[in-house]
Amino acid sequence: MIKLHDKYFKPYISAEEIDDAVTKMAQDIADDLGDEVPVFIGILNGSFMLVSDFVKKYPKACEVTFIKLASYEGVKSTEDIQRLIGLTQDLTGRTVVILEDIIDTGNTLHEVHRIFNNEGVKQLLIATLFYKPEAYKKDFKIHYIGKDIPNKFIVGYGLDYDGLGRDLPQVYQLKTTQHMTNLVLFGPPGAGKGTQANFLKEKYNLVHISTGDVFRYNIKNETALGNLAKSYIDKGALVPDQVTIDMLEAEVEKNADAKGFIFDGFPRNVTQAEALDKILENKDSKVNAMVALEVEDEVLVKRLLERGKTSGRKDDSDESIIRNRIKVYYNETAILKDYYSAQDKYFGVDGVGNIEDITERLCNTIDKL
Ligand code: AMP
């Protein structure tokens, strides 16, 4: 990770990857242009490094020049693109290839087209090393693209953040998310995860996501997701992974400003645990700990039957369904203890006793993280 001014950036595209993309662009353009001697025009400042590398790789004769359009200031693209400087050469009848380091909204491209419309060029081709499809708002054709990237701010390889970072040989991406604390609250059905999550979310200012609650909400509202999940839940079986993972990701995305999450009922197997790692990694974050409530089976069965008298949950009122849920936990879910232990993230807590005592035990564990 690097710091430029006040912001942190993480490595994103390696020098090797950039080199491959530039080589391919040079080859593709050379193949298409045949014996034509093109004029490559770099747009300063950002494109200086690309143009230098590109022309070294271009296998045939070419001309190179630069123009300058002041465009980016700080992190946000500014709308007012200033005037063009530096075009002194007569380009009448020439094949011009604009070399851009990055195309995002397409505002610069708009300006380029406006200017080159009056130059009488034979053809105007646009080549860019990086392209942000989500940000691009114009209709101009982009003829050559080195690499599509998501709509995130990047620096390096000619691109700057307030003047810094242009010299970096690789590309870095802005770290956008604040530091988060993410807990997986773990334990068999009836261990008290939901009850404890309610205390912990207040105390630590975290967002509580219970996949079971989200499924039940969807069942109650008869959504497509609810209808799909119902048949599994009623039997005490797990809902298919991809359905559950997509749902969880949507819940995480809904809470973009969260200081962290308590995951309750998720992950329930290694596939889900790996998916959670990816989801959090995309937010520059990770699971900090799995905090597990440990309770014996017979206590669980008694607790769930008791809860079933008032919860209205079908899967809490039938002893054989309850036992099946506990069995599913041991067969498919308990293995996650190994997954998180291997990363030194597993913390077992005695889940038997009164609610306040158990909360205190959990807090003692979490405070030490
Ligand atoms: P819970 O409220 O956590 O006991 O979950 C109730 C039921 O919802 C489970 O028995 C499953 O059918 C379903 N469910 C909840 N979370 C998951 C998950 N992570 N993966 C698959 N199914 C789940």
GROMACS .gro file of C-alpha atoms and ligand atoms in nm:
model
  392
    1MET     CA    1   0.000   0.000   0.000
    2ILE     CA    2   0.116   0.359  -0.065
    3LYS     CA    3   0.007   0.698   0.065
    4LEU     CA    4  -0.021   1.002  -0.165
    5HIS     CA    5  -0.115   1.324   0.013
    6ASP     CA    6  -0.399   1.218   0.247
    7LYS     CA    7  -0.512   0.902   0.070
    8TYR     CA    8  -0.412   0.538   0.062
    9PHE     CA    9  -0.378   0.336  -0.257
   10LYS     CA   10  -0.336  -0.038  -0.302
   11PRO     CA   11  -0.153  -0.217  -0.585
   12TYR     CA   12  -0.394  -0.288  -0.867
   13ILE     CA   13  -0.232  -0.350  -1.209
   14SER     CA   14   0.125  -0.476  -1.220
   15ALA     CA   15   0.398  -0.340  -1.449
   16GLU     CA   16   0.396  -0.675  -1.634
   17GLU     CA   17   0.023  -0.657  -1.701
   18ILE     CA   18   0.060  -0.302  -1.830
   19ASP     CA   19   0.348  -0.407  -2.052
   20ASP     CA   20   0.140  -0.690  -2.202
   21ALA     CA   21  -0.151  -0.456  -2.272
   22VAL     CA   22   0.075  -0.194  -2.437
   23THR     CA   23   0.248  -0.459  -2.649
   24LYS     CA   24  -0.086  -0.591  -2.769
   25MET     CA   25  -0.217  -0.244  -2.854
   26ALA     CA   26   0.097  -0.162  -3.053
   27GLN     CA   27   0.073  -0.490  -3.243
   28ASP     CA   28  -0.300  -0.456  -3.315
   29ILE     CA   29  -0.261  -0.101  -3.444
   30ALA     CA   30   0.039  -0.192  -3.660
   31ASP     CA   31  -0.154  -0.486  -3.809
   32ASP     CA   32  -0.451  -0.264  -3.892
   33LEU     CA   33  -0.254   0.027  -4.039
   34GLY     CA   34  -0.038  -0.171  -4.278
   35ASP     CA   35   0.213   0.058  -4.453
   36GLU     CA   36   0.049   0.380  -4.343
   37VAL     CA   37   0.280   0.604  -4.135
   38PRO     CA   38   0.056   0.722  -3.852
   39VAL     CA   39   0.090   1.025  -3.630
   40PHE     CA   40   0.055   0.915  -3.270
   41ILE     CA   41  -0.070   1.195  -3.051
   42GLY     CA   42  -0.038   1.160  -2.678
   43ILE     CA   43  -0.254   1.368  -2.450
   44LEU     CA   44  -0.045   1.518  -2.173
   45ASN     CA   45   0.026   1.488  -1.893
   46GLY     CA   46  -0.109   1.142  -1.819
   47SER     CA   47  -0.010   0.970  -2.143
   48PHE     CA   48   0.364   1.046  -2.138
   49MET     CA   49   0.464   0.708  -1.999
   50LEU     CA   50   0.227   0.512  -2.222
   51VAL     CA   51   0.340   0.696  -2.537
   52SER     CA   52   0.705   0.640  -2.457
   53ASP     CA   53   0.655   0.265  -2.403
   54PHE     CA   54   0.411   0.235  -2.691
   55VAL     CA   55   0.630   0.384  -2.963
   56LYS     CA   56   0.924   0.168  -2.855
   57LYS     CA   57   0.704  -0.133  -2.917
   58TYR     CA   58   0.551  -0.003  -3.240
   59PRO     CA   59   0.720  -0.217  -3.506
   60LYS     CA   60   0.701   0.026  -3.799
   61ALA     CA   61   0.773   0.390  -3.887
   62CYS     CA   62   0.560   0.649  -3.710
   63GLU     CA   63   0.551   1.009  -3.596
   64VAL     CA   64   0.490   1.114  -3.239
   65THR     CA   65   0.365   1.436  -3.093
   66PHE     CA   66   0.179   1.557  -2.787
   67ILE     CA   67  -0.110   1.787  -2.713
   68LYS     CA   68  -0.230   1.906  -2.381
   69LEU     CA   69  -0.577   1.945  -2.245
   70ALA     CA   70  -0.593   2.025  -1.875
   71SER     CA   71  -0.858   1.788  -1.749
   72TYR     CA   72  -0.816   1.626  -1.409
   73GLU     CA   73  -0.781   1.812  -1.084
   74GLY     CA   74  -0.758   1.602  -0.772
   75VAL     CA   75  -0.966   1.288  -0.747
   76LYS     CA   76  -1.280   1.400  -0.933
   77SER     CA   77  -1.285   1.466  -1.305
   78THR     CA   78  -1.369   1.830  -1.357
   79GLU     CA   79  -1.633   1.908  -1.615
   80ASP     CA   80  -1.466   2.215  -1.769
   81ILE     CA   81  -1.200   2.089  -2.001
   82GLN     CA   82  -0.965   2.365  -2.100
   83ARG     CA   83  -0.834   2.452  -2.441
   84LEU     CA   84  -0.597   2.249  -2.648
   85ILE     CA   85  -0.231   2.343  -2.654
   86GLY     CA   86   0.047   2.215  -2.874
   87LEU     CA   87  -0.105   2.116  -3.207
   88THR     CA   88   0.124   2.293  -3.453
   89GLN     CA   89   0.166   2.031  -3.721
   90ASP     CA   90  -0.041   2.009  -4.041
   91LEU     CA   91  -0.234   1.683  -4.022
   92THR     CA   92  -0.424   1.709  -4.347
   93GLY     CA   93  -0.473   1.367  -4.502
   94ARG     CA   94  -0.291   1.187  -4.219
   95THR     CA   95  -0.396   0.891  -4.009
   96VAL     CA   96  -0.398   1.018  -3.652
   97VAL     CA   97  -0.404   0.785  -3.354
   98ILE     CA   98  -0.482   0.950  -3.022
   99LEU     CA   99  -0.305   0.772  -2.736
  100GLU     CA  100  -0.485   0.816  -2.407
  101ASP     CA  101  -0.380   0.679  -2.070
  102ILE     CA  102  -0.740   0.652  -1.955
  103ILE     CA  103  -1.090   0.720  -2.083
  104ASP     CA  104  -1.358   0.753  -1.821
  105THR     CA  105  -1.648   0.994  -1.882
  106GLY     CA  106  -1.530   1.065  -2.236
  107ASN     CA  107  -1.523   1.444  -2.187
  108THR     CA  108  -1.167   1.472  -2.312
  109LEU     CA  109  -1.257   1.264  -2.613
  110HIS     CA  110  -1.543   1.498  -2.691
  111GLU     CA  111  -1.298   1.786  -2.699
  112VAL     CA  112  -1.053   1.591  -2.915
  113HIS     CA  113  -1.324   1.520  -3.171
  114ARG     CA  114  -1.433   1.881  -3.173
  115ILE     CA  115  -1.077   1.992  -3.248
  116PHE     CA  116  -0.984   1.726  -3.503
  117ASN     CA  117  -1.305   1.775  -3.702
  118ASN     CA  118  -1.141   2.085  -3.853
  119GLU     CA  119  -0.802   1.934  -3.924
  120GLY     CA  120  -0.887   1.747  -4.243
  121VAL     CA  121  -0.732   1.423  -4.117
  122LYS     CA  122  -0.774   1.104  -4.320
  123GLN     CA  123  -0.889   0.909  -4.018
  124LEU     CA  124  -0.892   0.965  -3.644
  125LEU     CA  125  -0.843   0.655  -3.431
  126ILE     CA  126  -0.869   0.645  -3.056
  127ALA     CA  127  -0.654   0.413  -2.844
  128THR     CA  128  -0.661   0.406  -2.466
  129LEU     CA  129  -0.467   0.198  -2.220
  130PHE     CA  130  -0.744   0.199  -1.960
  131TYR     CA  131  -1.117   0.230  -2.016
  132LYS     CA  132  -1.396   0.261  -1.759
  133PRO     CA  133  -1.710   0.124  -1.927
  134GLU     CA  134  -1.930   0.216  -1.628
  135ALA     CA  135  -1.824   0.581  -1.643
  136TYR     CA  136  -1.821   0.635  -2.021
  137LYS     CA  137  -2.109   0.857  -2.127
  138LYS     CA  138  -2.032   0.939  -2.491
  139ASP     CA  139  -2.096   0.765  -2.823
  140PHE     CA  140  -1.753   0.814  -2.982
  141LYS     CA  141  -1.600   0.491  -3.094
  142ILE     CA  142  -1.292   0.381  -2.904
  143HIS     CA  143  -1.088   0.175  -3.149
  144TYR     CA  144  -0.827   0.017  -2.922
  145ILE     CA  145  -0.853  -0.061  -2.552
  146GLY     CA  146  -0.568  -0.199  -2.341
  147LYS     CA  147  -0.776  -0.296  -2.041
  148ASP     CA  148  -1.127  -0.238  -1.903
  149ILE     CA  149  -1.127  -0.128  -1.541
  150PRO     CA  150  -1.404  -0.060  -1.287
  151ASN     CA  151  -1.507   0.295  -1.207
  152LYS     CA  152  -1.250   0.352  -0.932
  153PHE     CA  153  -0.982   0.617  -0.906
  154ILE     CA  154  -0.636   0.497  -1.007
  155VAL     CA  155  -0.285   0.643  -1.001
  156GLY     CA  156   0.051   0.544  -1.144
  157TYR     CA  157   0.192   0.490  -1.493
  158GLY     CA  158   0.133   0.854  -1.582
  159LEU     CA  159  -0.184   0.904  -1.378
  160ASP     CA  160  -0.171   1.129  -1.076
  161TYR     CA  161  -0.353   1.230  -0.764
  162ASP     CA  162  -0.294   1.604  -0.724
  163GLY     CA  163   0.041   1.585  -0.895
  164LEU     CA  164   0.175   1.275  -0.721
  165GLY     CA  165   0.200   0.920  -0.847
  166ARG     CA  166   0.271   0.974  -1.216
  167ASP     CA  167   0.617   0.821  -1.184
  168LEU     CA  168   0.498   0.486  -1.045
  169PRO     CA  169   0.567   0.197  -1.284
  170GLN     CA  170   0.252   0.012  -1.177
  171VAL     CA  171  -0.107   0.122  -1.120
  172TYR     CA  172  -0.265   0.164  -0.777
  173GLN     CA  173  -0.630   0.193  -0.682
  174LEU     CA  174  -0.774   0.428  -0.422
  175LYS     CA  175  -0.874   0.256  -0.102
  176THR     CA  176  -1.226   0.387  -0.058
  177THR     CA  177  -1.358   0.215   0.249
  178GLN     CA  178  -1.291   0.305   0.606
  179HIS     CA  179  -1.157   0.049   0.846
  180MET     CA  180  -1.427  -0.207   0.930
  181THR     CA  181  -1.467  -0.466   1.203
  182ASN     CA  182  -1.637  -0.777   1.075
  183LEU     CA  183  -1.746  -1.055   1.304
  184VAL     CA  184  -1.890  -1.391   1.214
  185LEU     CA  185  -2.117  -1.495   1.498
  186PHE     CA  186  -2.113  -1.868   1.493
  187GLY     CA  187  -2.281  -2.159   1.661
  188PRO     CA  188  -2.551  -2.421   1.608
  189PRO     CA  189  -2.918  -2.326   1.565
  190GLY     CA  190  -3.051  -2.212   1.902
  191ALA     CA  191  -2.710  -2.108   2.035
  192GLY     CA  192  -2.838  -1.753   2.087
  193LYS     CA  193  -2.669  -1.580   1.794
  194GLY     CA  194  -2.965  -1.354   1.715
  195THR     CA  195  -3.015  -1.251   2.077
  196GLN     CA  196  -2.648  -1.173   2.128
  197ALA     CA  197  -2.613  -0.999   1.791
  198ASN     CA  198  -2.873  -0.746   1.907
  199PHE     CA  199  -2.655  -0.645   2.202
  200LEU     CA  200  -2.329  -0.651   2.011
  201LYS     CA  201  -2.450  -0.441   1.717
  202GLU     CA  202  -2.546  -0.159   1.957
  203LYS     CA  203  -2.230  -0.178   2.161
  204TYR     CA  204  -1.990  -0.188   1.864
  205ASN     CA  205  -2.200   0.010   1.614
  206LEU     CA  206  -2.207  -0.273   1.360
  207VAL     CA  207  -2.471  -0.377   1.107
  208HIS     CA  208  -2.628  -0.714   1.189
  209ILE     CA  209  -2.706  -0.937   0.893
  210SER     CA  210  -2.893  -1.256   0.973
  211THR     CA  211  -2.941  -1.461   0.657
  212GLY     CA  212  -3.220  -1.658   0.830
  213ASP     CA  213  -3.404  -1.330   0.906
  214VAL     CA  214  -3.361  -1.205   0.550
  215PHE     CA  215  -3.502  -1.534   0.416
  216ARG     CA  216  -3.796  -1.520   0.656
  217TYR     CA  217  -3.867  -1.159   0.557
  218ASN     CA  218  -3.874  -1.266   0.193
  219ILE     CA  219  -4.098  -1.563   0.267
  220LYS     CA  220  -4.341  -1.339   0.453
  221ASN     CA  221  -4.351  -1.098   0.160
  222GLU     CA  222  -4.380  -1.382  -0.089
  223THR     CA  223  -4.090  -1.261  -0.303
  224ALA     CA  224  -3.931  -1.487  -0.564
  225LEU     CA  225  -3.636  -1.538  -0.329
  226GLY     CA  226  -3.874  -1.626  -0.044
  227ASN     CA  227  -4.062  -1.879  -0.252
  228LEU     CA  228  -3.738  -2.043  -0.356
  229ALA     CA  229  -3.595  -2.054  -0.003
  230LYS     CA  230  -3.908  -2.176   0.169
  231SER     CA  231  -3.891  -2.538   0.057
  232TYR     CA  232  -3.537  -2.572   0.195
  233ILE     CA  233  -3.598  -2.385   0.518
  234ASP     CA  234  -3.911  -2.581   0.603
  235LYS     CA  235  -3.710  -2.903   0.590
  236GLY     CA  236  -3.422  -2.757   0.791
  237ALA     CA  237  -3.191  -2.788   0.491
  238LEU     CA  238  -2.957  -2.520   0.358
  239VAL     CA  239  -3.069  -2.288   0.081
  240PRO     CA  240  -2.839  -2.327  -0.227
  241ASP     CA  241  -2.509  -2.140  -0.193
  242GLN     CA  242  -2.532  -1.906  -0.490
  243VAL     CA  243  -2.877  -1.784  -0.387
  244THR     CA  244  -2.756  -1.721  -0.033
  245ILE     CA  245  -2.429  -1.559  -0.137
  246ASP     CA  246  -2.598  -1.321  -0.383
  247MET     CA  247  -2.847  -1.224  -0.117
  248LEU     CA  248  -2.576  -1.162   0.140
  249GLU     CA  249  -2.373  -0.953  -0.103
  250ALA     CA  250  -2.680  -0.738  -0.174
  251GLU     CA  251  -2.729  -0.686   0.201
  252VAL     CA  252  -2.366  -0.581   0.242
  253GLU     CA  253  -2.394  -0.341  -0.053
  254LYS     CA  254  -2.706  -0.184   0.099
  255ASN     CA  255  -2.492  -0.077   0.393
  256ALA     CA  256  -2.204   0.087   0.213
  257ASP     CA  257  -2.122   0.317   0.507
  258ALA     CA  258  -2.118   0.045   0.773
  259LYS     CA  259  -1.835   0.048   1.028
  260GLY     CA  260  -1.849  -0.329   1.007
  261PHE     CA  261  -2.087  -0.624   1.016
  262ILE     CA  262  -2.202  -0.903   1.241
  263PHE     CA  263  -2.272  -1.199   1.016
  264ASP     CA  264  -2.522  -1.429   1.180
  265GLY     CA  265  -2.605  -1.755   1.006
  266PHE     CA  266  -2.348  -1.689   0.733
  267PRO     CA  267  -2.117  -1.842   0.625
  268ARG     CA  268  -2.244  -2.193   0.673
  269ASN     CA  269  -1.987  -2.378   0.462
  270VAL     CA  270  -1.647  -2.324   0.305
  271THR     CA  271  -1.791  -2.205  -0.027
  272GLN     CA  272  -1.980  -1.934   0.155
  273ALA     CA  273  -1.676  -1.848   0.371
  274GLU     CA  274  -1.462  -1.803   0.060
  275ALA     CA  275  -1.734  -1.591  -0.100
  276LEU     CA  276  -1.746  -1.373   0.212
  277ASP     CA  277  -1.369  -1.323   0.196
  278LYS     CA  278  -1.405  -1.201  -0.163
  279ILE     CA  279  -1.697  -0.971  -0.086
  280LEU     CA  280  -1.502  -0.809   0.199
  281GLU     CA  281  -1.180  -0.797   0.001
  282ASN     CA  282  -1.362  -0.589  -0.259
  283LYS     CA  283  -1.427  -0.345   0.023
  284ASP     CA  284  -1.060  -0.355   0.125
  285SER     CA  285  -1.165  -0.541   0.437
  286LYS     CA  286  -1.175  -0.890   0.589
  287VAL     CA  287  -1.333  -1.109   0.856
  288ASN     CA  288  -1.164  -1.012   1.184
  289ALA     CA  289  -1.294  -1.299   1.393
  290MET     CA  290  -1.534  -1.586   1.417
  291VAL     CA  291  -1.688  -1.575   1.762
  292ALA     CA  292  -1.858  -1.905   1.834
  293LEU     CA  293  -2.123  -1.979   2.095
  294GLU     CA  294  -2.070  -2.333   2.219
  295VAL     CA  295  -2.383  -2.512   2.345
  296GLU     CA  296  -2.464  -2.884   2.378
  297ASP     CA  297  -2.726  -3.040   2.152
  298GLU     CA  298  -2.985  -3.126   2.416
  299VAL     CA  299  -2.986  -2.767   2.546
  300LEU     CA  300  -3.033  -2.649   2.186
  301VAL     CA  301  -3.331  -2.878   2.122
  302LYS     CA  302  -3.499  -2.761   2.444
  303ARG     CA  303  -3.435  -2.393   2.365
  304LEU     CA  304  -3.566  -2.422   2.008
  305LEU     CA  305  -3.883  -2.609   2.107
  306GLU     CA  306  -3.944  -2.338   2.366
  307ARG     CA  307  -3.886  -2.064   2.106
  308GLY     CA  308  -4.116  -2.246   1.860
  309LYS     CA  309  -4.411  -2.195   2.098
  310THR     CA  310  -4.399  -1.819   2.029
  311SER     CA  311  -4.186  -1.763   1.718
  312GLY     CA  312  -4.430  -1.918   1.473
  313ARG     CA  313  -4.131  -2.074   1.297
  314LYS     CA  314  -4.220  -2.410   1.149
  315ASP     CA  315  -3.854  -2.516   1.169
  316ASP     CA  316  -3.860  -2.450   1.547
  317SER     CA  317  -4.170  -2.651   1.632
  318ASP     CA  318  -4.089  -2.999   1.507
  319GLU     CA  319  -3.820  -3.192   1.696
  320SER     CA  320  -3.710  -3.394   1.394
  321ILE     CA  321  -3.661  -3.075   1.184
  322ILE     CA  322  -3.467  -2.921   1.473
  323ARG     CA  323  -3.246  -3.228   1.498
  324ASN     CA  324  -3.194  -3.213   1.121
  325ARG     CA  325  -3.080  -2.849   1.146
  326ILE     CA  326  -2.833  -2.945   1.417
  327LYS     CA  327  -2.715  -3.237   1.204
  328VAL     CA  328  -2.668  -3.008   0.903
  329TYR     CA  329  -2.467  -2.779   1.131
  330TYR     CA  330  -2.229  -3.059   1.232
  331ASN     CA  331  -2.205  -3.209   0.884
  332GLU     CA  332  -2.164  -2.893   0.680
  333THR     CA  333  -2.105  -2.592   0.900
  334ALA     CA  334  -1.891  -2.695   1.197
  335ILE     CA  335  -1.600  -2.745   0.955
  336LEU     CA  336  -1.571  -2.366   0.944
  337LYS     CA  337  -1.410  -2.382   1.286
  338ASP     CA  338  -1.106  -2.526   1.106
  339TYR     CA  339  -1.129  -2.266   0.829
  340TYR     CA  340  -1.106  -1.975   1.074
  341SER     CA  341  -0.876  -2.153   1.326
  342ALA     CA  342  -0.619  -2.193   1.048
  343GLN     CA  343  -0.618  -1.812   1.022
  344ASP     CA  344  -0.609  -1.768   1.404
  345LYS     CA  345  -0.952  -1.612   1.391
  346TYR     CA  346  -1.162  -1.864   1.585
  347PHE     CA  347  -1.275  -1.774   1.937
  348GLY     CA  348  -1.502  -2.013   2.124
  349VAL     CA  349  -1.729  -1.874   2.398
  350ASP     CA  350  -1.941  -2.075   2.643
  351GLY     CA  351  -2.300  -2.016   2.528
  352VAL     CA  352  -2.475  -2.167   2.833
  353GLY     CA  353  -2.594  -1.945   3.118
  354ASN     CA  354  -2.794  -1.626   3.144
  355ILE     CA  355  -2.802  -1.384   2.852
  356GLU     CA  356  -2.605  -1.101   3.021
  357ASP     CA  357  -2.324  -1.333   3.127
  358ILE     CA  358  -2.291  -1.466   2.775
  359THR     CA  359  -2.288  -1.111   2.633
  360GLU     CA  360  -2.010  -1.023   2.875
  361ARG     CA  361  -1.807  -1.326   2.769
  362LEU     CA  362  -1.849  -1.227   2.403
  363CYS     CA  363  -1.748  -0.865   2.472
  364ASN     CA  364  -1.438  -0.977   2.661
  365THR     CA  365  -1.335  -1.175   2.355
  366ILE     CA  366  -1.418  -0.901   2.104
  367ASP     CA  367  -1.242  -0.628   2.308
  368LYS     CA  368  -0.922  -0.827   2.292
  369LEU     CA  369  -0.925  -0.850   1.910
  370AMP     P1  370  -3.131  -1.952   1.094
  370AMP     O1  371  -3.231  -1.846   1.127
  370AMP     O2  372  -2.990  -1.898   1.084
  370AMP     O3  373  -3.140  -2.071   1.185
  370AMP     O4  374  -3.166  -2.004   0.947
  370AMP     C1  375  -3.288  -2.065   0.917
  370AMP     C2  376  -3.280  -2.137   0.785
  370AMP     O5  377  -3.251  -2.044   0.680
  370AMP     C3  378  -3.171  -2.242   0.774
  370AMP     O6  379  -3.211  -2.367   0.829
  370AMP     C4  380  -3.152  -2.250   0.623
  370AMP     O7  381  -3.255  -2.320   0.563
  370AMP     C5  382  -3.166  -2.105   0.583
  370AMP     N1  383  -3.036  -2.035   0.587
  370AMP     C6  384  -2.999  -1.934   0.670
  370AMP     N2  385  -2.872  -1.897   0.647
  370AMP     C7  386  -2.826  -1.976   0.548
  370AMP     C8  387  -2.703  -1.991   0.480
  370AMP     N3  388  -2.597  -1.914   0.514
  370AMP     N4  389  -2.692  -2.084   0.382
  370AMP     C9  390  -2.796  -2.160   0.349
  370AMP     N5  391  -2.914  -2.156   0.411
  370AMP    C10  392  -2.932  -2.066   0.509
   0.00000   0.00000   0.00000
